[in-house]
XYZ file of C-alpha atoms in Angstrom:
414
model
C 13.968 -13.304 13.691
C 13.178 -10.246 11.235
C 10.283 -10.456 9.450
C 11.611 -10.136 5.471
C 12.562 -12.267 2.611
C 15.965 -12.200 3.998
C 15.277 -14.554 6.265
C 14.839 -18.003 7.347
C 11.464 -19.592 8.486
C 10.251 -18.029 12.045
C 8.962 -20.151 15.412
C 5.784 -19.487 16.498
C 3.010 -22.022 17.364
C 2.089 -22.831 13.796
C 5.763 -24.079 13.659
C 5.354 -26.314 16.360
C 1.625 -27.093 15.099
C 2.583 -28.432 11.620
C 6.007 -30.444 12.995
C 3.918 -31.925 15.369
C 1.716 -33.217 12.521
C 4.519 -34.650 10.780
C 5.233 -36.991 13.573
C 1.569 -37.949 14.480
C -0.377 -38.416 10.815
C -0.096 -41.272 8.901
C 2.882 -40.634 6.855
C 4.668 -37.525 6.819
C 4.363 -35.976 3.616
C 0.992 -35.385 4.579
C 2.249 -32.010 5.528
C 3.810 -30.732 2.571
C 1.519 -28.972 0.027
C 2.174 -27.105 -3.483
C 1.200 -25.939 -6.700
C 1.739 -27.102 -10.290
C 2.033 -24.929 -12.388
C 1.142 -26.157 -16.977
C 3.465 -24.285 -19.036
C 3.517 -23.969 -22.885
C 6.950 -23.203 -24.499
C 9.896 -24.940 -25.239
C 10.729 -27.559 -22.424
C 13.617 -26.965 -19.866
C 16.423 -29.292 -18.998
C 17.050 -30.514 -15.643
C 20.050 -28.861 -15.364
C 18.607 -24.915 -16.808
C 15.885 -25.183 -13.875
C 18.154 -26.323 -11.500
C 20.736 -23.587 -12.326
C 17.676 -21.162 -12.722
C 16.184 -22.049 -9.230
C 20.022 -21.694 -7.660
C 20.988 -18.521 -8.890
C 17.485 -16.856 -7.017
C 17.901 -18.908 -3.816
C 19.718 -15.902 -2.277
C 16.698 -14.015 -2.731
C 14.911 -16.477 -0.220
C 17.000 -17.554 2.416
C 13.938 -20.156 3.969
C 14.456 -22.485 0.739
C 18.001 -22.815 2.236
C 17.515 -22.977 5.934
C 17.427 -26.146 7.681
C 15.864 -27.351 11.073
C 18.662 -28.159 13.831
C 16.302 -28.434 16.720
C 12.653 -29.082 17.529
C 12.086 -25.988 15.415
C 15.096 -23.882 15.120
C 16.719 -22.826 12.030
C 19.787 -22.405 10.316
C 21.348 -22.024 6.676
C 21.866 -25.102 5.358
C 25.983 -25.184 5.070
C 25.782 -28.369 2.647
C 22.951 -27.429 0.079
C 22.369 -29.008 -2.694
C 20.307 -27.804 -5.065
C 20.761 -31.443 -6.971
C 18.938 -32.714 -3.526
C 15.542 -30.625 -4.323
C 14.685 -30.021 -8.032
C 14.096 -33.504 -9.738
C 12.757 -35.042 -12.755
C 9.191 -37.013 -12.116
C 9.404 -39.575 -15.172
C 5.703 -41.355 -15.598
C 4.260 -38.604 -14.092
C 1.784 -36.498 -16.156
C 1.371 -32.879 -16.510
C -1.779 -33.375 -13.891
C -2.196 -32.692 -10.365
C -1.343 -35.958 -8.486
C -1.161 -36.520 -4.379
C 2.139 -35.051 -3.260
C 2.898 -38.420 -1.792
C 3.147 -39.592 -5.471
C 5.636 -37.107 -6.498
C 7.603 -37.106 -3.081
C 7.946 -40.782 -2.220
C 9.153 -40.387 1.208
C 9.485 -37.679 3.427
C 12.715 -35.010 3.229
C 14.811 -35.472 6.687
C 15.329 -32.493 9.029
C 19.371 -32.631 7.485
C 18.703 -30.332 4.534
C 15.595 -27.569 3.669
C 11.477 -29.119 3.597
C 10.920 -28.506 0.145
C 10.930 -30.282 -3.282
C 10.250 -29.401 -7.102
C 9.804 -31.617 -10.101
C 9.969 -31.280 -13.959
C 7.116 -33.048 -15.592
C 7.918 -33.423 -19.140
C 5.297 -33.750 -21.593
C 3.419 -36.632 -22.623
C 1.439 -36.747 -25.832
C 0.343 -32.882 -25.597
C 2.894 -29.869 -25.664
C 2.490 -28.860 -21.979
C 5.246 -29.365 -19.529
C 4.632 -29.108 -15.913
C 6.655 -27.793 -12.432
C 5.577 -29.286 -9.164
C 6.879 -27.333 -6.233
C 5.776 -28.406 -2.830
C 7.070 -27.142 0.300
C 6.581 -27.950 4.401
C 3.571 -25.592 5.886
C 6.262 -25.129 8.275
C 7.718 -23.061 6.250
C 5.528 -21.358 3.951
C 1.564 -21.068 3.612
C -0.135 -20.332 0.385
C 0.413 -16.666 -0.007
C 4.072 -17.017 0.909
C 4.557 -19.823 -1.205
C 3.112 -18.286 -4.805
C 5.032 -14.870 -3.658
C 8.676 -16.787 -3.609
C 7.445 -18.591 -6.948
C 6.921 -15.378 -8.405
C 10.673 -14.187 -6.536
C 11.856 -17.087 -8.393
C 10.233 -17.167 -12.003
C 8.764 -13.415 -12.331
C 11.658 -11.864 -10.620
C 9.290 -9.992 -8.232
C 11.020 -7.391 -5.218
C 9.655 -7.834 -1.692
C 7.990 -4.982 -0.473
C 8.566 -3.217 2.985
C 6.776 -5.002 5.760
C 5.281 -2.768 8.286
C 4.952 -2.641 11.801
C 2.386 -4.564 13.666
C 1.917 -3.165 17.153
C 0.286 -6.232 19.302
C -3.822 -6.279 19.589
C -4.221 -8.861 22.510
C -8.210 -7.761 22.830
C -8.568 -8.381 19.167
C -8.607 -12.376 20.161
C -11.975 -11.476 21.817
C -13.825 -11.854 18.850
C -12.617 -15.816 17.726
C -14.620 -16.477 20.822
C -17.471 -17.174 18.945
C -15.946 -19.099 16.423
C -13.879 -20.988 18.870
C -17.232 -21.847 20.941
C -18.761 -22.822 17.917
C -16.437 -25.959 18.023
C -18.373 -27.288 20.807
C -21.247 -28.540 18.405
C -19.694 -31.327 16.330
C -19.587 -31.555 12.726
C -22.313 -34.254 11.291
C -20.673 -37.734 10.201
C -21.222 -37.825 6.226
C -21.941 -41.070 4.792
C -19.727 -40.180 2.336
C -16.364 -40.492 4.136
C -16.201 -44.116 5.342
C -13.423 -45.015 7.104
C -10.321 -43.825 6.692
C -7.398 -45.453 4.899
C -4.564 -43.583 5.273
C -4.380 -43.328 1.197
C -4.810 -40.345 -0.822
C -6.870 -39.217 -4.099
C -6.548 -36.228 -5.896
C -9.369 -34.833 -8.172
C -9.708 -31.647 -9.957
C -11.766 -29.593 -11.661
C -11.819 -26.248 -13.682
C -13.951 -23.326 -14.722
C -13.999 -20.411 -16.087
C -13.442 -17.260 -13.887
C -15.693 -15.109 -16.047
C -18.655 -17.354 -14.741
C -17.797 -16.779 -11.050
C -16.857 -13.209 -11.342
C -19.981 -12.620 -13.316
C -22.370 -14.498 -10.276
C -20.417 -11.958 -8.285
C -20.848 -8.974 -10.074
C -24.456 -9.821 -10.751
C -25.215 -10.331 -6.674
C -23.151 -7.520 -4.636
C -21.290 -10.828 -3.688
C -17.163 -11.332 -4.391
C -15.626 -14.651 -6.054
C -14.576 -15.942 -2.886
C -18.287 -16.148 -1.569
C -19.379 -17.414 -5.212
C -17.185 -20.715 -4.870
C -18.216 -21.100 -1.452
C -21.905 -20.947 -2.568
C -21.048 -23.266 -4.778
C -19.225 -25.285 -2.924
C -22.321 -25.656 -0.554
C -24.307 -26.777 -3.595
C -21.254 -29.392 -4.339
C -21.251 -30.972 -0.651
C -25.024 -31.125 -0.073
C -24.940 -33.455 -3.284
C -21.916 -35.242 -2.582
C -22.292 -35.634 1.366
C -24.445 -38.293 0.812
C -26.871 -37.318 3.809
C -29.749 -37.478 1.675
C -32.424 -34.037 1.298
C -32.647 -34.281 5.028
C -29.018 -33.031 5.432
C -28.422 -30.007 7.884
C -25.460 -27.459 7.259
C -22.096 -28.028 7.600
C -19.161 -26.970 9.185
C -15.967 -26.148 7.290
C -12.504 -24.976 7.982
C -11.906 -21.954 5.925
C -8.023 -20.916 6.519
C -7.750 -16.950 6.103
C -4.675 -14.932 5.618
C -3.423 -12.485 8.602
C -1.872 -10.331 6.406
C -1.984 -6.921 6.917
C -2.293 -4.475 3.534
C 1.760 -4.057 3.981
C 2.397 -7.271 4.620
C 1.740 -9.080 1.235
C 4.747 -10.023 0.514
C 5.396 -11.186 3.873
C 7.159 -14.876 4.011
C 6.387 -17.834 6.261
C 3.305 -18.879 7.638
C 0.695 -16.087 8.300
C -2.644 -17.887 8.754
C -5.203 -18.372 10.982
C -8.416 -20.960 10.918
C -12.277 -19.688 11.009
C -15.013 -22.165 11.482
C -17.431 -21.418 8.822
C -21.180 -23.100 8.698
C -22.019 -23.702 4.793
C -25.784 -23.697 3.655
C -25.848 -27.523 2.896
C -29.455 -27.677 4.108
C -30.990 -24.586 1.979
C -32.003 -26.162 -1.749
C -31.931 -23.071 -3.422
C -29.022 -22.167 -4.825
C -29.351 -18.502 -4.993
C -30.595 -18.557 -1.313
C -27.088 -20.224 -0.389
C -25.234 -17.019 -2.040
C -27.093 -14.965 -0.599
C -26.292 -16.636 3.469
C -22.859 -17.261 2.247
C -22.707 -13.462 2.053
C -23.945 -12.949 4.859
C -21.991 -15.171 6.772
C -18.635 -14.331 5.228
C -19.212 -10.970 4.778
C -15.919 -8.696 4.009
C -16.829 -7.182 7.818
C -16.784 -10.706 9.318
C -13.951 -11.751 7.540
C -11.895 -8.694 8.599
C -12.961 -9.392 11.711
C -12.026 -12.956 11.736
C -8.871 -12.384 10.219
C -7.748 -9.713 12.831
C -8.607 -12.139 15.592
C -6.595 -15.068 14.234
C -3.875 -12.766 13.700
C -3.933 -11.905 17.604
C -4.546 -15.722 18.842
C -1.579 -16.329 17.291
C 0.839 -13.634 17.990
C -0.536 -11.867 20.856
C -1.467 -14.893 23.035
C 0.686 -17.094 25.305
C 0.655 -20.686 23.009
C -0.255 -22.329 26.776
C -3.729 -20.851 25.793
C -4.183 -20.379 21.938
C -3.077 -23.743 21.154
C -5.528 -25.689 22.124
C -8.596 -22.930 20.584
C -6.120 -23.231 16.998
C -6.519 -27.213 17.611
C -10.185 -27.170 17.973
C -10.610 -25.253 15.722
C -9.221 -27.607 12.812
C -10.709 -30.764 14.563
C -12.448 -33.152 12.397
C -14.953 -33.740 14.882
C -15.629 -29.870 14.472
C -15.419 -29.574 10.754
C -16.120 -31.759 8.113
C -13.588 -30.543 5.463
C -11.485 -27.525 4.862
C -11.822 -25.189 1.782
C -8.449 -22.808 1.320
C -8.420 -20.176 -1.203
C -5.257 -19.615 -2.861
C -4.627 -15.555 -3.902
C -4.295 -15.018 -7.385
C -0.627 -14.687 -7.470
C 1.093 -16.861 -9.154
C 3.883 -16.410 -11.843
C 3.048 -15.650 -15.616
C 6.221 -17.666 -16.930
C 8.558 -20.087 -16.208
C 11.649 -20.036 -17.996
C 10.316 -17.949 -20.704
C 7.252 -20.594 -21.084
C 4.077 -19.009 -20.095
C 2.014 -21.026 -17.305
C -1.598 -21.699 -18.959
C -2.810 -23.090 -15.208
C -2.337 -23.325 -11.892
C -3.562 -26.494 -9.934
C -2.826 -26.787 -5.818
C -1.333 -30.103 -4.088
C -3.142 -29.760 -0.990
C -2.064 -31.422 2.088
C -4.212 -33.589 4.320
C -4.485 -33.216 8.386
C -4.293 -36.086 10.772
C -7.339 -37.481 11.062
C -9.392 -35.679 8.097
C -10.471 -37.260 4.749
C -10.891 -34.335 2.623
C -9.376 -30.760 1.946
C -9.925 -28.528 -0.659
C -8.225 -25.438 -2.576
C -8.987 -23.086 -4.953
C -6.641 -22.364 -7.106
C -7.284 -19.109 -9.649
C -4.542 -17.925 -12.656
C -6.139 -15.851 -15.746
C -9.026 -17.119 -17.274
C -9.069 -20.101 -14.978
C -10.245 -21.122 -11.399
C -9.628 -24.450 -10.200
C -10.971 -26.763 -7.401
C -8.328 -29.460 -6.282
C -9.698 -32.015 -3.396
C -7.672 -34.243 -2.230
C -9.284 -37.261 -0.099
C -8.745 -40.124 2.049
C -9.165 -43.257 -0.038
C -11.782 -44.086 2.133
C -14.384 -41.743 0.945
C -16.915 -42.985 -1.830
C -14.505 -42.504 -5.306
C -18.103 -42.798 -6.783
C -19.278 -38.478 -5.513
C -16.084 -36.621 -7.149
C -16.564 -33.446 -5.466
C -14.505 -31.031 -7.967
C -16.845 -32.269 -10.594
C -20.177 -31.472 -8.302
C -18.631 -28.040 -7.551
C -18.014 -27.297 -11.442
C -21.538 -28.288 -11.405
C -22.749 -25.875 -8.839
C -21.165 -22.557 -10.377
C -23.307 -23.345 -13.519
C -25.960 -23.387 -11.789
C -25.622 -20.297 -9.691
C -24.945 -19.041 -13.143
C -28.538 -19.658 -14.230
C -30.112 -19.692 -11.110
C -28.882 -15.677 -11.344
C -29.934 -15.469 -14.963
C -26.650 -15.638 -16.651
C -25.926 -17.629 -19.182
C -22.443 -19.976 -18.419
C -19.211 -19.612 -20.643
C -18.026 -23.427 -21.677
C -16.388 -24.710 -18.849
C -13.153 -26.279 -18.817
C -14.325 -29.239 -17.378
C -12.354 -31.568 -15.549
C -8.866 -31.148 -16.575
């Protein structure tokens, strides 16, 4: 398939990863993830963002495409839009488990993805939920046909990739590192099959301040501080060691921003759980997910995925988002996501992650003008007592003082 907006989802081994998750985890709407986006402004009817939505789909034939096969593709020739954008009565203008919103999983008949109006409650915000199959979109691709849809943003040219099979040398570190298992964290208990979704906000000015401050960038800021969070809420006690994460990068090339589908790879990354200091745990998160190493890590996914035979990559992709090889995953959303919705302007930007078979906790950061925001969603089965957005909002004021700045109010949990 070409690689543009003008086309449907593609089949690679990520395709075949994330169906294959559907049918094996513990209900499948594990698998879809989203954002929500808080709007101020005068509240749309059902029928103005449904007729809004449908007048753009053109623009983005893989919200119309449909799955006739194990993971083949076609355009959907009895769309609805009426089947996808809904109303979500009850449900507040607050990021809730996508299983709350979705009910039961979409079947294979019509396109994997769903949006809801949330209507305000007793404030003047008004919400849209949009959640879509990662076998269709990841983050970047998702926020980019958001921004297609609301901001009326062009694709740009994708260039050329010519094939680096020897760049898949270097995830042989990372893939070896799998080979030590991740420590069992009190915390976690046993798994339910239920989901929780907390949140947490802060300002941006804080983190981008640590950042500036250090030599460091935002990314490895939250991170830091996200190592401060899980020592805390791990529940090891001071004797804890550190602890391995998934951190999902984006294989992206400079030209291929505005690329669609699913363009990620997964790097094992060890956070500083063990090292009290906080500005000691910037300092090896830097150093440890340096720009160079990250480069480096994202050119190698990038390769695994394209470059190798799926006979071989597939199983170095599984192990290398195993629970018994990481402990959690922390995503980063980009910072792309539209300014208005209907002529409303979006005042925040939560994620609805999605949950893995077999793991109890996976976080995103979401980030949209003055704001970044931590959404975890967890098992039911880890301790509702250690709310880990709340630690991490936490943390970041204390890398703010631990650096000698002085915090801006933070939002708080929202």
């Amino acid at each position: 398939m070409r690689d543009s907006i003008a086309t449907g989802p593609r089949t690679d081994l990520l395709t075949h990863a994330f169906l294959a998750m559907e049918r094996f985890g513990p209900d499948p709407t594990d698998v879809y993830f989203g954002v929500l986006l808080r709007c101020t402004g005068r509240v749309p009817t059902l029928d103005d963002l449904r007729a809004h939505i449908g007048e753009r789909l053109d623009r983005l034939p893989a919200l119309t495409s449909r799955l006739t096969g194990e993971s083949e593709w076609e355009q959907d020739p009895h769309f609805d839009i009426a089947h996808h954008v809904h109303l979500a009565p009850g449900v507040p203008v607050e990021p809730v488990p996508v299983r709350r919103l979705m009910g039961t999983a979409p079947g294979h008949d019509h396109p994997l993805w769903r949006a809801w109006l949330l209507q305000p409650g007793n404030g003047d915000s008004w919400g849209l939920a949009f959640v879509v199959h990662h076998a269709v979109f990841d983050g970047t691709a998702l926020l980019h046909a958001l921004r297609v849809l609301f901001d009326d943003q062009k694709p740009a040219p994708v260039a050329t990739r010519l094939p680096r099979a020897l760049a898949v040398v270097r995830a042989l570190p990372n893939v070896l590192g799998t080979l030590r298992p991740a420590p069992d964290l009190p915390v976690m208990g046993a798994l339910t099959g239920e989901r929780r979704l907390d949140h947490a906000s802060v300002a941006l000015a804080d983190l981008r301040a640590v950042a500036e401050s250090t030599g460091t960038t935002v990314g490895q800021v939250h991170l830091a501080a996200l190592s401060g969070a899980v020592r805390e809420w791990s529940a090891a006690g001071p004797h804890i060691r550190d602890i391995p994460v998934c951190v999902p990068v984006d294989t992206r090339t400079s030209g291929e921003r505005d690329r669609l589908g699913v363009h990620i790879g997964l790097h094992r990354a060890v956070l500083p759980t063990g090292t009290a200091d906080p500005a000691e745990r910037l300092r090896i998160v830097a150093g440890r997910l340096s720009r160079r190493r990250m480069a480096g890590a994202r050119s190698a996914a990038r390769a695994l995925i394209d470059d190798v035979p799926s006979r071989w990559s597939g199983s170095a992709v599984r192990r290398l988002g195993d629970r018994r090889a990481v402990a959690l995953t922390a995503s980063i959303f980009r910072p792309w996501s539209p300014s208005s919705v209907l002529g409303s302007a979006v005042q925040n930007v939560f994620a609805l992650p999605w949950l893995p078979p077999g793991h109890g906790c996976f976080t995103i950061l979401a980030v949209h003008d003055h704001l970044a925001s931590l959404s975890v969603l967890t098992d039911t089965g880890v301790d509702a007592t250690h709310d880990l957005s709340a630690l991490w909002a936490g943390e970041v004021v204390t890398l703010c003082r631990a650096v000698g700045i002085k915090p801006a109010l933070t939002e708080g949990t929202t």
